[in-house]
Tab-separated table of C-alpha atoms and ligand atoms in Angstrom:
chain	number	residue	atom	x	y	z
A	1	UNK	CA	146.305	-71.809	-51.454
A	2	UNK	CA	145.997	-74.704	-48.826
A	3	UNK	CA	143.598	-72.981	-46.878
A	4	UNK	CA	141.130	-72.312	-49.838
A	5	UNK	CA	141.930	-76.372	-51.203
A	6	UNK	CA	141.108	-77.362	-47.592
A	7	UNK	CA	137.869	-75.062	-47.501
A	8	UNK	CA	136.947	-76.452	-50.856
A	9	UNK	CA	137.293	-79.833	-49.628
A	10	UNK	CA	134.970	-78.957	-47.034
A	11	UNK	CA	132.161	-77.233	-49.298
A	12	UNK	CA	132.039	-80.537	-51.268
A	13	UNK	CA	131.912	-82.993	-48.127
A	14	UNK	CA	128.528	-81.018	-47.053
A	15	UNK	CA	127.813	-80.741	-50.392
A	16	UNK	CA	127.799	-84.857	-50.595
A	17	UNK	CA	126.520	-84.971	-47.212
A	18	UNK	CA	123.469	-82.801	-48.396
A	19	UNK	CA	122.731	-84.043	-51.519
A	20	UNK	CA	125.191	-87.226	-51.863
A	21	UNK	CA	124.835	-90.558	-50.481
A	22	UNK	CA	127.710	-89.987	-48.062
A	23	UNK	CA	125.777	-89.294	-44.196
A	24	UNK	CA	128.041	-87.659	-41.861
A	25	UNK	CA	129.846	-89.226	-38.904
A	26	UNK	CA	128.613	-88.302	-35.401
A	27	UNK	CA	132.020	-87.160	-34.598
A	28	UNK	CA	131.841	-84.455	-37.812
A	29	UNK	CA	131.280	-80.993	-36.822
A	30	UNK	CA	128.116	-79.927	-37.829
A	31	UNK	CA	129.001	-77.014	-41.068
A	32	UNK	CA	126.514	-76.284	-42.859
A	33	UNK	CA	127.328	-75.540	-47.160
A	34	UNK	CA	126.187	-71.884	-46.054
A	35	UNK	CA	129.149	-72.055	-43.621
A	36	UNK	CA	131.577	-73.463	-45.813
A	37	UNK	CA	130.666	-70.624	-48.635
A	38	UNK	CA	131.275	-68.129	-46.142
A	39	UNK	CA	134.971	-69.691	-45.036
A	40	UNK	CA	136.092	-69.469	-49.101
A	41	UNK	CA	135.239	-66.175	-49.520
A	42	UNK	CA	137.176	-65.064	-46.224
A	43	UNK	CA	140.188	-67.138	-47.660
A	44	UNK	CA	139.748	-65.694	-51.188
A	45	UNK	CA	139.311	-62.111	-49.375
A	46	UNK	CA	142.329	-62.782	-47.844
A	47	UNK	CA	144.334	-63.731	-50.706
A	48	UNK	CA	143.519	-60.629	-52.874
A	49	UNK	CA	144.584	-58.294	-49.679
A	50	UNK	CA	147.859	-60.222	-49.225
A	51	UNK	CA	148.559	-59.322	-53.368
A	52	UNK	CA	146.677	-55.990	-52.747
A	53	UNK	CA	144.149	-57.237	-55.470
A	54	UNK	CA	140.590	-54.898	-55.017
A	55	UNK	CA	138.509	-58.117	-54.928
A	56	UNK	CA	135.236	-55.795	-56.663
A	57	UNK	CA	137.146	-54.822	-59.308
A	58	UNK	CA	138.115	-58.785	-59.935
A	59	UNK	CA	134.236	-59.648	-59.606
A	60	UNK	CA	132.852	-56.963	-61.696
A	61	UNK	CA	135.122	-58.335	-64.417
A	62	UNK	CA	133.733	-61.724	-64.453
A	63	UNK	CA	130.923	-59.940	-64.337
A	64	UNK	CA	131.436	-58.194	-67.443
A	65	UNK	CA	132.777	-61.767	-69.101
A	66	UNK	CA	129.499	-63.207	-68.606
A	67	UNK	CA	127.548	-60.525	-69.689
A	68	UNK	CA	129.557	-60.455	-73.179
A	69	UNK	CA	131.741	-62.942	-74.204
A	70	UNK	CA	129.287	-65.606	-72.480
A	71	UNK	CA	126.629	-63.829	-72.785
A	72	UNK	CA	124.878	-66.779	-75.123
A	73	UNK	CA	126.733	-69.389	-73.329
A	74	UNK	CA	123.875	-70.830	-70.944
A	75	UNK	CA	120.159	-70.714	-71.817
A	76	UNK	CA	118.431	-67.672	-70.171
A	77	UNK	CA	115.727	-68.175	-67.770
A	78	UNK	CA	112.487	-65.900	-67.988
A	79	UNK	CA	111.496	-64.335	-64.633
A	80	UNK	CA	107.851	-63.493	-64.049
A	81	UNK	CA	108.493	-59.750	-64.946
A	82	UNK	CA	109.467	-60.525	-68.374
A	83	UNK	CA	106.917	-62.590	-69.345
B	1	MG	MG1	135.361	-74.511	-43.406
């Protein structure tokens, strides 16, 4: 749980540094938010094969959340093909 609070803390610092009004230091490793998406879901991988939790079977049910029980929660947004 520290690993994935410190790689949070990470995502939002390039978050702020990308689109907040916070530049970077010149002695601040240059991460990019791609980078720091990838090192949260290797932590959160990690964490479901320490409690032996199939991590698809977790995502398809949020999955299925938001495609019933939210499924009117957030406008929808019309693609090209439905139009
Ligand atoms: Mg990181």
């Amino acid at each position: 749980m520290a690993r994935l609070t410190e790689e949070v803390g990470e995502l939002a610092r390039e978050v702020n540094h990308v689109h907040g009004e916070k530049p970077k230091k010149a002695t601040e490793d240059a991460n990019t938010i791609e980078d720091e998406l990838g090192d949260i879901v290797f932590v959160i991988t990690c964490i479901a094969n320490s409690l032996q939790i199939d991590l698809s079977d977790s995502f398809n049910k949020s999955m299925m959340k938001f495609e019933t029980r939210d499924k009117d929660r957030w406008t929808k947004k019309v693609t090209h093909q439905e139009e």
